Structures are given as C-alpha cells and as structure tokens.
Amino acid sequence: MGANLPVDVDRVRLELGRADGPAVSAAALLLTGAGRVRSGADLVARDQPGAPGHAVRHVGTPDGAEAVEVDLAALPDSTERVALCAWTGSGTLGRVTGLRLRLVAADSGTVMAHFDMAPRSETALVAGELYRREGRWRFRAVGQGYDQGFAGLAADFGLTPAPARAPRPGPAPRPAPPARPQTRGEELLPADMGERLSLRKQQVATSLRKGGLTGVTARVILVLDASGSMSGLYAKGTVARVAERMAAVAALLDDDGTMQAWTFATRPARLPDLHLGELPEWLRLHVRVGQLGVIGRKKRPKSRADGQVDMRTVGIQNEEQKVIADVRAYVRDHPVPLPTLVLFFSDGGVYRSKEIERELRAAADEPVFWQFVGLGRSHYGVLEYFDTLPGRTVDNVGFFAVDDVDQVADPELYDRLLSEFPLWLGAAREAGVLR
C-alpha cells in the first residue's frame, strides 16, 4: 500500500485477480486533477467497456477475472488519474482470498508491479491508480476501501447520481500472458521494521478515510527539533521512533515514498532525504541532538559520515522561525503540483512568537499545511492559539501536544496528526491556494 513506480510504456493493463471467494468486478474511473469524473462517460466497466476515444477499455484475464487496458498516450490532458476500482455484489471483500492487482505492460506482457490486498469489511475499494506527475505517468498501489459498495465509491469521485447498481461481475474475452512481479525499496527493510511500516500505512489510510480522503497524494516534509532540551528524548530513542512512524505517512501519501527532512535549533539544517529502503541507516546517522559551540579555526570537526550535519553548527536554542523560513524557501524553489504536508516536532520552549506568527501568516497563501506536534508540556507560544488568529486566507496550521508520544498508539497518533489536513485541503482548493 502506497508503493509507486514510474510507468515508461504507453499501453498498460491493470489486472484484478483472486484465489477464491465471491466474484469481484473491476472498473476504471477517469479523473481530473481535482479527483473527480467529468461525466458518466468517465466510468469504464463491463457494461460500459470503452471510454470516449477508446483510450481505456475493459478487458479480461486468462483466469476469468477482469482488467482494464489503458493507452496512456491517448488520454486527454484533462485526465490526470485513472483509478482502478474493485467491488463484490455478494457480501464483503473480506470473503475474497488472494485479492491482487497486477500492472502489466500490454505489449510485452511484463508485470511491472504486483499488489496483494487483504480487505476486511469493505464492499468496494480503489485498488490502484495511474497518475501524472510533472508530465510523466506513474502507478501507485492504493488499497483504500468503502463500506457502502460501488455506489458509495462512485459518489465519492463525483459520479452522481451514482449507478443504482454496480455493473455486473463477469469476465471479458481478452486474455493476458503471465510474467514476473517487481519489488521496491521497502523490501530491503528488516522484517520487523517492514511489518511495522506495512501496518502503519494501513492505519494512515484509515485515518485519511475518516477525513474523507482517498487516493490523495502530497509531498511530506519532516522537521525535528534538536535543541538542548530535546536531549533526553533523543537519548531514549523517542525521536527516532517518531521519525519511523512518520515514514509511514510519507510511504502512503508521497508519490515516490521519499520524505524531505530538516533539523533545527539555533540554526536550521536540511538533512538528506529519507528513502524508505534506507530507513534504519537514516535514523542512525541523522536523528541527532544539537550541540553547544561552533567550529573555530583551530578546531577540527569530528569525523562524520557522508551527508551528516555537524550538529555543533545547529546549536541548542529554539529558533523555529528560521527553519519555517527555510522550508518555505525550499517549497517555493521546488514547486510540485501537489499539496505539501509539514510534520513539525518540538518539545516547546517557544519564545519567538512574533517571528513565528509572521512566517506562518505569510505562508497561508502557499500550498503547505503545517502540522505541529508538541512532545511534552513545555510552553508552545503562538502555536497553541494560532488556529484562532484571523486575517489568513485559510487556516494553514494544526497543533496538538502529548505528554508521552511513545504511549500514544499508532491509530490515535495518525488520527490526530491527519485530522486537520483534509479540512485545509478543502479550504485551500476553494480559496485558490491549491489548484
């Protein structure tokens, strides 16, 4: 779930398969950049086997299942995503064993991706999607479900009024040859860390679904307080565990599973990007607390691994406004057609409230949501009441604090972390901050 890869061929096939259980139907929804269909013609299913122009067609597989074939080069510019949906007209998808999605190069038969799903009470789901990113196509495994069947799913993407009944299950005549699956960087993780990541991605998806978001894509940025008062949380491994938990958010939301990261105290410093397959080494090398003092002419810096920040240059005081400005500059200099979610962790001690307020007010017109999390009971200054401050285009800041983040279970943490992000997305689109 959340894995993605570039698609470098023009014609692909999205094949839905199963081992046993009720029949499963497949359909494609052709979506605009806003994640909505334009009309009922943007539904491709067994009873409506071709989209206008025949860029998307409903076909079949050798084992009698269903598939959708997509000619990416023939899709109109107004189609930004093609979502493959699955549902059953008999009970829940939890009764289906071995439910899987394969992305196949249509001309060669090569399997480009293989995604196993394990739904429970859902009666419909978005299995995967093809989407444009900077003019090129990518594929992402989604696996997000609905309890209201196909009609509920279709309505969520603007297919209203939703069909009175789902298109009937049943195979179509065109077969596809078998081929080999592919893996990605997450396969390189230690078994226990990989299992935690997989479970956490499901929990992140559930939290997003509670907020009405399915299939959303966003750039994720992590910011870690490294001031002197954080020393105990670093020494206990709390900050490393927080960073590992945030990797699951990037794994699900970010289109390439990569997370940009900053550390800060007196001064900010950008850390190397966090790639999922390198998570254990990244945590070991880069989750470090600030240190007193700076490098003088007669002092030689301690030996550091490639990419490691000299934490003496970061210092030990709290200067949140500087790292906020640094992240804002990065977002401006590296624009993407996606919203950006900043996950900002600090233990408080905020004393630059006016400067912080100035930065975050100026950021209200930017496609960035700032989610602050307090790791203790310390003074958080303006962050604690920023939600109530008027005079902004949209409310672009969320904040909550926890006494002991290690004692907060993943479902609760992700629910709190992602509760305001969907609200901001809707308000930002309405205000023209997002397009």
XYZ file of N, CA and C in Angstrom, residues 132-342:
633
model
N -0.519 11.360 -13.334
C 0.528 12.175 -13.939
C 1.312 12.898 -12.852
N 2.629 12.951 -13.034
C 3.487 13.743 -12.152
C 4.543 14.413 -13.018
N 4.465 15.736 -13.107
C 5.411 16.529 -13.896
C 5.497 16.023 -15.339
N 4.318 15.762 -15.916
C 4.236 15.381 -17.321
C 4.489 13.915 -17.618
N 4.773 13.108 -16.582
C 5.021 11.679 -16.798
C 4.042 10.863 -15.963
N 3.813 9.623 -16.409
C 2.857 8.767 -15.723
C 3.553 7.898 -14.677
N 2.842 7.685 -13.570
C 3.302 6.807 -12.504
C 2.139 5.916 -12.073
N 2.471 4.825 -11.386
C 1.457 3.935 -10.826
C 1.618 3.896 -9.315
N 0.487 3.859 -8.592
C 0.543 3.749 -7.145
C -0.448 2.704 -6.660
N -0.010 1.835 -5.731
C -0.905 0.900 -5.051
C -1.672 1.663 -3.983
N -2.991 1.545 -3.977
C -3.821 2.332 -3.062
C -4.454 1.445 -1.991
N -5.387 0.555 -2.382
C -5.982 -0.381 -1.429
C -6.883 0.249 -0.393
N -7.537 1.365 -0.698
C -8.409 2.042 0.260
C -9.863 1.673 -0.008
N -10.572 1.274 1.064
C -11.882 0.671 0.890
C -13.065 1.531 1.275
N -14.250 1.040 0.902
C -15.533 1.681 1.185
C -16.484 0.626 1.724
N -17.321 1.037 2.679
C -18.312 0.111 3.233
C -19.674 0.256 2.559
N -19.793 1.245 1.643
C -21.101 1.496 1.006
C -21.178 0.912 -0.402
N -20.264 0.035 -0.753
C -20.309 -0.599 -2.057
C -19.899 0.330 -3.190
N -20.166 -0.120 -4.411
C -19.743 0.651 -5.580
C -20.416 2.016 -5.640
N -21.691 2.085 -5.216
C -22.404 3.361 -5.293
C -21.733 4.411 -4.414
N -21.310 4.016 -3.202
C -20.625 4.950 -2.316
C -19.291 5.385 -2.879
N -18.559 4.448 -3.443
C -17.269 4.768 -4.053
C -17.449 5.730 -5.218
N -18.397 5.415 -6.100
C -18.601 6.238 -7.286
C -19.009 7.657 -6.906
N -19.882 7.779 -5.908
C -20.327 9.106 -5.491
C -19.172 9.927 -4.936
N -18.219 9.266 -4.284
C -17.077 9.969 -3.699
C -16.218 10.631 -4.769
N -16.255 10.111 -5.989
C -15.482 10.680 -7.094
C -16.347 11.516 -8.036
N -17.541 11.873 -7.582
C -18.374 12.793 -8.351
C -19.264 12.133 -9.375
N -19.384 10.816 -9.339
C -20.257 10.132 -10.289
C -21.665 10.142 -9.709
N -22.337 11.267 -9.833
C -23.660 11.441 -9.238
C -24.673 11.822 -10.318
N -25.909 11.286 -10.262
C -26.265 10.265 -9.279
C -25.516 8.973 -9.549
N -25.080 8.307 -8.468
C -24.341 7.057 -8.623
C -25.235 6.015 -9.253
N -24.678 5.035 -9.965
C -25.498 3.996 -10.578
C -26.369 3.298 -9.545
N -27.592 2.952 -9.918
C -28.484 2.256 -8.993
C -27.908 0.917 -8.585
N -27.157 0.307 -9.449
C -26.468 -0.930 -9.090
C -25.117 -0.919 -9.790
N -24.203 -1.666 -9.246
C -22.885 -1.739 -9.858
C -22.958 -2.526 -11.150
N -22.082 -2.247 -12.093
C -22.006 -3.100 -13.276
C -21.808 -4.552 -12.862
N -22.383 -5.474 -13.608
C -22.390 -6.882 -13.207
C -21.003 -7.502 -13.279
N -20.656 -8.359 -12.284
C -19.400 -9.094 -12.379
C -19.412 -10.021 -13.584
N -18.243 -10.323 -14.069
C -18.162 -11.279 -15.156
C -16.945 -11.055 -16.006
N -16.392 -12.099 -16.594
C -15.168 -11.969 -17.380
C -15.423 -11.357 -18.748
N -14.402 -10.748 -19.296
C -14.414 -10.272 -20.676
C -13.458 -11.157 -21.469
N -13.499 -11.105 -22.784
C -12.870 -12.154 -23.563
C -11.363 -12.072 -23.745
N -10.712 -10.958 -23.466
C -9.331 -10.831 -23.912
C -8.338 -11.291 -22.848
N -7.493 -12.295 -23.117
C -6.540 -12.790 -22.121
C -5.237 -11.998 -22.118
N -4.431 -12.220 -21.074
C -3.114 -11.591 -20.973
C -2.103 -12.628 -20.513
N -0.885 -12.632 -21.056
C 0.126 -13.613 -20.667
C 0.699 -13.326 -19.286
N 1.153 -14.366 -18.541
C 1.754 -14.153 -17.235
C 3.167 -13.604 -17.352
N 3.668 -13.021 -16.266
C 5.039 -12.518 -16.224
C 5.468 -12.349 -14.779
N 6.668 -11.736 -14.559
C 7.256 -11.673 -13.227
C 6.878 -10.389 -12.487
N 6.719 -10.479 -11.149
C 6.468 -9.284 -10.356
C 7.734 -8.511 -10.066
N 7.572 -7.289 -9.520
C 8.680 -6.428 -9.151
C 8.547 -6.041 -7.683
N 9.658 -5.646 -7.044
C 9.624 -5.173 -5.672
C 10.134 -3.751 -5.623
N 10.188 -3.154 -4.414
C 10.692 -1.803 -4.262
C 11.511 -1.704 -2.997
N 11.954 -0.517 -2.656
C 12.894 -0.326 -1.560
C 12.426 -0.859 -0.228
N 11.120 -0.884 0.030
C 10.632 -1.379 1.311
C 11.033 -2.826 1.557
N 11.284 -3.569 0.498
C 11.692 -4.966 0.655
C 13.070 -5.078 1.310
N 13.830 -3.982 1.330
C 15.167 -4.004 1.916
C 15.147 -3.828 3.426
N 14.007 -3.473 3.995
C 13.928 -3.227 5.433
C 14.024 -4.523 6.221
N 14.551 -4.461 7.455
C 14.480 -5.632 8.332
C 13.036 -6.087 8.487
N 12.822 -7.366 8.707
C 11.477 -7.931 8.698
C 10.552 -7.231 9.690
N 11.041 -6.974 10.909
C 10.161 -6.363 11.910
C 9.811 -4.932 11.543
N 10.780 -4.174 11.011
C 10.510 -2.798 10.607
C 9.585 -2.771 9.393
N 9.781 -3.680 8.453
C 8.902 -3.753 7.299
C 7.474 -4.081 7.684
N 7.302 -4.965 8.673
C 5.956 -5.312 9.131
C 5.296 -4.114 9.809
N 6.073 -3.383 10.635
C 5.515 -2.186 11.281
C 5.096 -1.152 10.237
N 5.937 -0.965 9.222
C 5.628 0.017 8.189
C 4.353 -0.357 7.448
N 4.203 -1.625 7.119
C 3.017 -2.073 6.401
C 1.748 -1.834 7.211
N 1.777 -2.175 8.497
C 0.608 -1.965 9.347
C 0.309 -0.481 9.510
N 1.361 0.306 9.659
C 1.154 1.738 9.851
C 0.590 2.409 8.608
N 0.983 1.952 7.427
C 0.408 2.520 6.206
C -1.104 2.273 6.155
N -1.524 1.103 6.601
C -2.951 0.823 6.641
C -3.658 1.749 7.623
N -2.996 2.012 8.764
C -3.601 2.897 9.756
C -3.649 4.335 9.265
N -2.615 4.769 8.532
C -2.635 6.105 7.932
C -3.792 6.203 6.930
N -3.962 5.161 6.118
C -5.058 5.155 5.141
C -6.407 5.249 5.835
N -6.556 4.545 6.953
C -7.816 4.604 7.705
C -8.062 6.003 8.248
N -7.024 6.644 8.774
C -7.178 8.000 9.303
C -7.568 8.972 8.197
N -6.964 8.834 7.023
C -7.317 9.703 5.897
C -8.747 9.454 5.450
N -9.146 8.194 5.444
C -10.508 7.864 5.018
C -11.534 8.475 5.975
N -11.206 8.516 7.261
C -12.110 9.148 8.228
C -12.308 10.622 7.903
N -11.275 11.244 7.329
C -11.376 12.647 6.938
C -11.929 12.846 5.549
N -12.389 11.770 4.915
C -12.970 11.865 3.581
C -11.964 11.878 2.462
N -10.720 11.466 2.740
C -9.683 11.469 1.714
C -9.356 10.045 1.293
N -9.395 9.797 0.000
C -8.940 8.541 -0.562
C -8.101 8.858 -1.796
N -6.967 8.202 -1.899
C -6.129 8.391 -3.074
C -5.428 9.731 -3.126
N -5.384 10.476 -2.018
C -4.721 11.774 -2.037
C -3.206 11.583 -2.104
N -2.536 12.475 -2.811
C -1.081 12.464 -2.906
C -0.551 13.798 -2.410
N 0.526 13.772 -1.639
C 1.088 15.005 -1.089
C 2.583 14.828 -0.868
N 3.312 15.929 -0.974
C 4.715 15.925 -0.561
C 4.747 16.029 0.965
N 5.580 15.205 1.598
C 5.672 15.184 3.059
C 7.066 15.627 3.480
N 7.116 16.581 4.417
C 8.374 17.102 4.949
C 8.381 16.925 6.460
N 9.480 16.421 6.994
C 9.634 16.199 8.432
C 10.589 17.245 9.005
N 10.209 17.854 10.138
C 11.065 18.811 10.835
C 11.224 18.345 12.283
N 12.476 18.219 12.738
C 12.775 17.703 14.078
C 13.535 18.752 14.891
N 12.990 19.092 16.044
C 13.649 19.971 16.999
C 14.884 19.260 17.551
N 16.040 19.918 17.480
C 17.282 19.347 18.016
C 17.901 20.279 19.056
N 17.064 21.089 19.713
C 17.573 21.997 20.735
C 18.001 21.219 21.975
N 18.715 21.906 22.873
C 19.288 21.227 24.028
C 18.278 20.520 24.906
N 17.081 21.091 25.045
C 16.071 20.468 25.906
C 15.547 19.150 25.344
N 15.827 18.875 24.092
C 15.392 17.621 23.463
C 16.339 16.463 23.743
N 17.455 16.711 24.413
C 18.492 15.688 24.588
C 17.950 14.388 25.152
N 17.100 14.491 26.176
C 16.558 13.285 26.793
C 15.721 12.467 25.840
N 14.908 13.142 24.994
C 14.057 12.420 24.038
C 14.891 11.737 22.964
N 16.009 12.351 22.570
C 16.909 11.695 21.626
C 17.596 10.506 22.288
N 18.068 10.687 23.527
C 18.797 9.620 24.218
C 17.927 8.398 24.447
N 16.634 8.603 24.706
C 15.723 7.477 24.940
C 15.261 6.813 23.645
N 15.611 7.403 22.499
C 15.175 6.855 21.221
C 13.796 7.308 20.801
N 13.198 8.224 21.590
C 11.837 8.682 21.275
C 11.769 9.365 19.918
N 12.736 10.221 19.624
C 12.697 10.976 18.363
C 12.886 10.023 17.172
N 13.764 9.049 17.313
C 13.948 8.068 16.232
C 12.670 7.288 15.991
N 11.975 6.923 17.062
C 10.716 6.186 16.894
C 9.646 7.071 16.244
N 9.624 8.362 16.593
C 8.695 9.281 15.946
C 8.990 9.364 14.446
N 10.269 9.506 14.097
C 10.633 9.605 12.681
C 10.240 8.342 11.919
N 10.409 7.180 12.544
C 9.999 5.931 11.891
C 8.496 5.910 11.662
N 7.734 6.392 12.640
C 6.280 6.423 12.488
C 5.862 7.401 11.391
N 6.596 8.502 11.233
C 6.262 9.469 10.191
C 6.620 8.950 8.798
N 7.577 8.020 8.723
C 7.930 7.433 7.429
C 6.722 6.749 6.791
N 5.823 6.224 7.621
C 4.626 5.570 7.088
C 3.698 6.586 6.427
N 3.666 7.812 6.941
C 2.841 8.859 6.323
C 3.376 9.179 4.929
N 4.693 9.326 4.831
C 5.288 9.590 3.522
C 5.115 8.401 2.587
N 5.227 7.189 3.132
C 5.091 5.992 2.299
C 3.723 5.924 1.643
N 2.698 6.402 2.336
C 1.348 6.342 1.781
C 1.005 7.574 0.961
N 1.417 8.759 1.428
C 0.994 9.998 0.777
C 1.894 10.423 -0.362
N 3.210 10.315 -0.189
C 4.140 10.842 -1.178
C 4.237 9.901 -2.363
N 4.242 10.451 -3.573
C 4.170 9.592 -4.754
C 5.408 8.730 -4.954
N 6.556 9.100 -4.373
C 7.714 8.233 -4.501
C 8.204 7.721 -3.149
N 7.399 7.929 -2.085
C 7.755 7.407 -0.779
C 8.969 8.064 -0.154
N 9.418 9.176 -0.694
C 10.597 9.871 -0.181
C 10.151 11.070 0.651
N 10.836 11.300 1.767
C 10.476 12.402 2.640
C 11.671 13.339 2.818
N 11.455 14.628 2.552
C 12.480 15.624 2.854
C 12.461 15.884 4.363
N 13.619 16.283 4.912
C 13.697 16.442 6.360
C 14.640 17.572 6.735
N 14.320 18.223 7.858
C 15.142 19.287 8.434
C 15.346 19.013 9.920
N 16.450 19.464 10.449
C 16.665 19.557 11.881
C 16.927 21.025 12.201
N 16.705 21.420 13.461
C 16.926 22.832 13.785
C 17.129 22.999 15.281
N 17.802 24.061 15.619
C 17.893 24.582 16.987
C 18.122 26.080 16.817
N 19.355 26.558 17.099
C 19.666 27.963 16.838
C 19.615 28.259 15.345
N 20.021 27.277 14.535
C 20.019 27.404 13.076
C 19.409 26.147 12.461
N 18.796 26.274 11.306
C 18.241 25.095 10.640
C 19.293 24.398 9.782
N 19.085 23.128 9.519
C 19.944 22.378 8.595
C 19.087 21.332 7.895
N 19.207 21.275 6.579
C 18.480 20.248 5.840
C 19.233 18.924 5.939
N 18.474 17.865 6.212
C 19.031 16.523 6.280
C 18.903 15.850 4.918
N 19.677 14.797 4.657
C 19.462 14.031 3.422
C 18.040 13.493 3.359
N 17.499 13.365 2.158
C 16.153 12.820 2.002
C 16.068 11.419 2.608
N 14.901 11.135 3.182
C 14.661 9.818 3.766
C 14.014 8.929 2.702
N 14.751 7.914 2.245
C 14.224 6.911 1.327
C 13.858 5.669 2.131
N 12.709 5.093 1.863
C 12.185 4.035 2.725
C 13.153 2.870 2.890
N 13.793 2.449 1.818
C 14.686 1.300 1.914
C 15.916 1.564 2.762
N 16.207 2.843 3.048
C 17.384 3.216 3.837
C 17.003 3.680 5.238
N 15.774 3.384 5.676
C 15.260 3.930 6.925
C 16.134 3.618 8.147
N 16.566 2.374 8.392
C 17.369 2.120 9.606
C 18.660 2.938 9.635
N 19.371 3.007 8.510
C 20.629 3.741 8.464
C 20.377 5.244 8.566
N 19.301 5.724 7.960
C 18.968 7.137 8.041
C 18.715 7.544 9.484
N 17.962 6.737 10.219
C 17.696 7.037 11.623
C 18.986 7.059 12.428
N 19.883 6.130 12.155
C 21.136 6.047 12.906
C 22.037 7.249 12.637
N 22.075 7.687 11.390
C 23.020 8.732 11.011
C 22.499 10.147 11.262
N 21.186 10.347 11.150
C 20.697 11.715 11.033
C 19.745 12.173 12.135
N 19.285 11.281 12.988
C 18.422 11.706 14.088
C 19.322 11.955 15.287
N 19.781 13.211 15.407
C 20.802 13.564 16.402
C 20.458 14.910 17.023
N 20.853 15.100 18.276
C 20.533 16.309 19.007
C 21.589 17.375 18.744
N 21.221 18.664 18.986
C 22.160 19.759 18.803
C 23.262 19.760 19.848
N 24.320 20.513 19.588
C 25.470 20.588 20.496
C 25.888 22.039 20.662
N 26.402 22.352 21.850
C 26.849 23.701 22.144
C 28.154 23.994 21.436
N 28.283 25.204 20.902
C 29.556 25.617 20.309
C 29.536 25.542 18.807
N 30.453 26.274 18.184
C 30.606 26.251 16.730
C 32.041 25.921 16.401
N 32.291 25.611 15.166
C 33.630 25.228 14.738
C 34.502 26.470 14.635
N 35.580 26.516 15.367
C 36.531 27.604 15.273
C 37.661 27.251 14.334
N 38.527 28.217 14.102
C 39.603 27.984 13.147
C 40.550 26.873 13.602
N 40.733 26.774 14.927
C 41.691 25.796 15.420
C 41.032 24.476 15.789
N 39.714 24.426 15.644
C 39.019 23.184 15.957
C 38.745 22.418 14.680
N 39.028 21.149 14.729
C 38.732 20.300 13.578
C 37.423 19.567 13.844
N 36.533 19.548 12.870
C 35.262 18.848 13.089
C 35.479 17.360 13.272
N 34.612 16.766 14.080
C 34.682 15.326 14.268
C 34.356 14.622 12.954
N 34.887 13.408 12.844
C 34.638 12.629 11.631
C 33.140 12.367 11.491
N 32.615 12.586 10.278
C 31.200 12.383 10.047
C 30.993 11.569 8.779
N 29.905 10.837 8.755
C 29.547 10.081 7.556
C 29.053 11.051 6.488
N 29.047 10.585 5.246
C 28.582 11.419 4.142
C 27.163 11.909 4.409
N 26.969 13.211 4.245
C 25.645 13.784 4.409
C 25.278 14.149 5.828
N 26.068 13.718 6.813
C 25.746 14.049 8.193
C 25.969 15.534 8.463
N 25.044 16.131 9.195
C 25.166 17.518 9.600
C 26.068 17.601 10.826
N 26.977 18.581 10.836
C 27.754 18.860 12.046
C 26.817 19.569 13.019
N 26.357 18.860 14.052
C 25.338 19.401 14.933
C 25.834 20.584 15.762
N 27.160 20.793 15.823
C 27.671 21.973 16.522
C 27.251 23.255 15.798
N 27.087 23.169 14.491
C 26.665 24.348 13.738
C 25.170 24.625 13.915
N 24.422 23.644 14.384
C 22.985 23.807 14.600
C 22.714 24.509 15.931
N 23.550 24.278 16.937
C 23.391 24.951 18.218
C 22.376 24.274 19.113
N 21.855 25.013 20.130
C 20.978 24.386 21.117
C 19.732 25.208 21.436
N 19.578 26.422 20.898
C 18.435 27.257 21.249
C 17.252 26.984 20.321
N 16.099 27.567 20.651
C 14.886 27.404 19.850
C 14.700 28.603 18.918
N 14.829 28.360 17.623
C 14.602 29.413 16.617
C 13.730 28.820 15.511
N 12.477 28.515 15.879
C 11.578 27.845 14.936
C 11.365 28.656 13.668
N 11.324 29.975 13.788
C 11.010 30.810 12.622
C 12.043 30.641 11.510
N 13.280 30.311 11.874
C 14.323 30.165 10.855
C 14.108 28.911 10.014
N 13.745 27.798 10.663
C 13.518 26.578 9.882
C 12.214 26.679 9.091
N 11.216 27.385 9.638
C 9.983 27.608 8.876
C 10.300 28.376 7.595
N 11.117 29.415 7.713
C 11.511 30.189 6.525
C 12.300 29.327 5.551
N 13.158 28.452 6.080
C 13.960 27.578 5.229
C 13.076 26.618 4.434
N 12.102 26.013 5.095
C 11.191 25.079 4.420
C 10.342 25.821 3.395
N 9.871 27.020 3.749
C 9.085 27.802 2.792
C 9.894 28.087 1.526
N 11.162 28.446 1.706
C 12.007 28.735 0.543
C 12.201 27.489 -0.313
N 12.358 26.342 0.334
C 12.516 25.096 -0.428
C 11.260 24.802 -1.259
N 10.093 24.966 -0.652
C 8.844 24.695 -1.373
C 8.691 25.636 -2.558
N 9.048 26.894 -2.370
C 8.969 27.860 -3.494
C 9.954 27.497 -4.602
N 11.154 27.069 -4.214
C 12.195 26.775 -5.205
C 12.016 25.411 -5.866
N 11.194 24.548 -5.273
C 10.965 23.200 -5.813
C 9.457 22.950 -5.918
N 8.777 23.702 -6.800
C 7.318 23.555 -6.897
C 6.910 22.209 -7.471
N 5.831 21.656 -6.943
C 5.228 20.433 -7.465
C 3.721 20.649 -7.521
N 3.010 19.958 -8.403
C 1.555 20.152 -8.498
C 0.812 19.363 -7.426
N 1.305 19.423 -6.203
C 0.755 18.673 -5.078
C 0.737 19.571 -3.851
N -0.152 19.288 -2.903
C -0.032 19.960 -1.615
C 1.183 19.426 -0.860
N 1.680 20.214 0.088
C 2.797 19.800 0.936
C 2.317 19.731 2.379
N 2.635 18.643 3.051
C 2.303 18.453 4.464
C 3.601 18.469 5.259
N 3.740 19.445 6.170
C 4.919 19.548 7.021
C 4.572 18.979 8.390
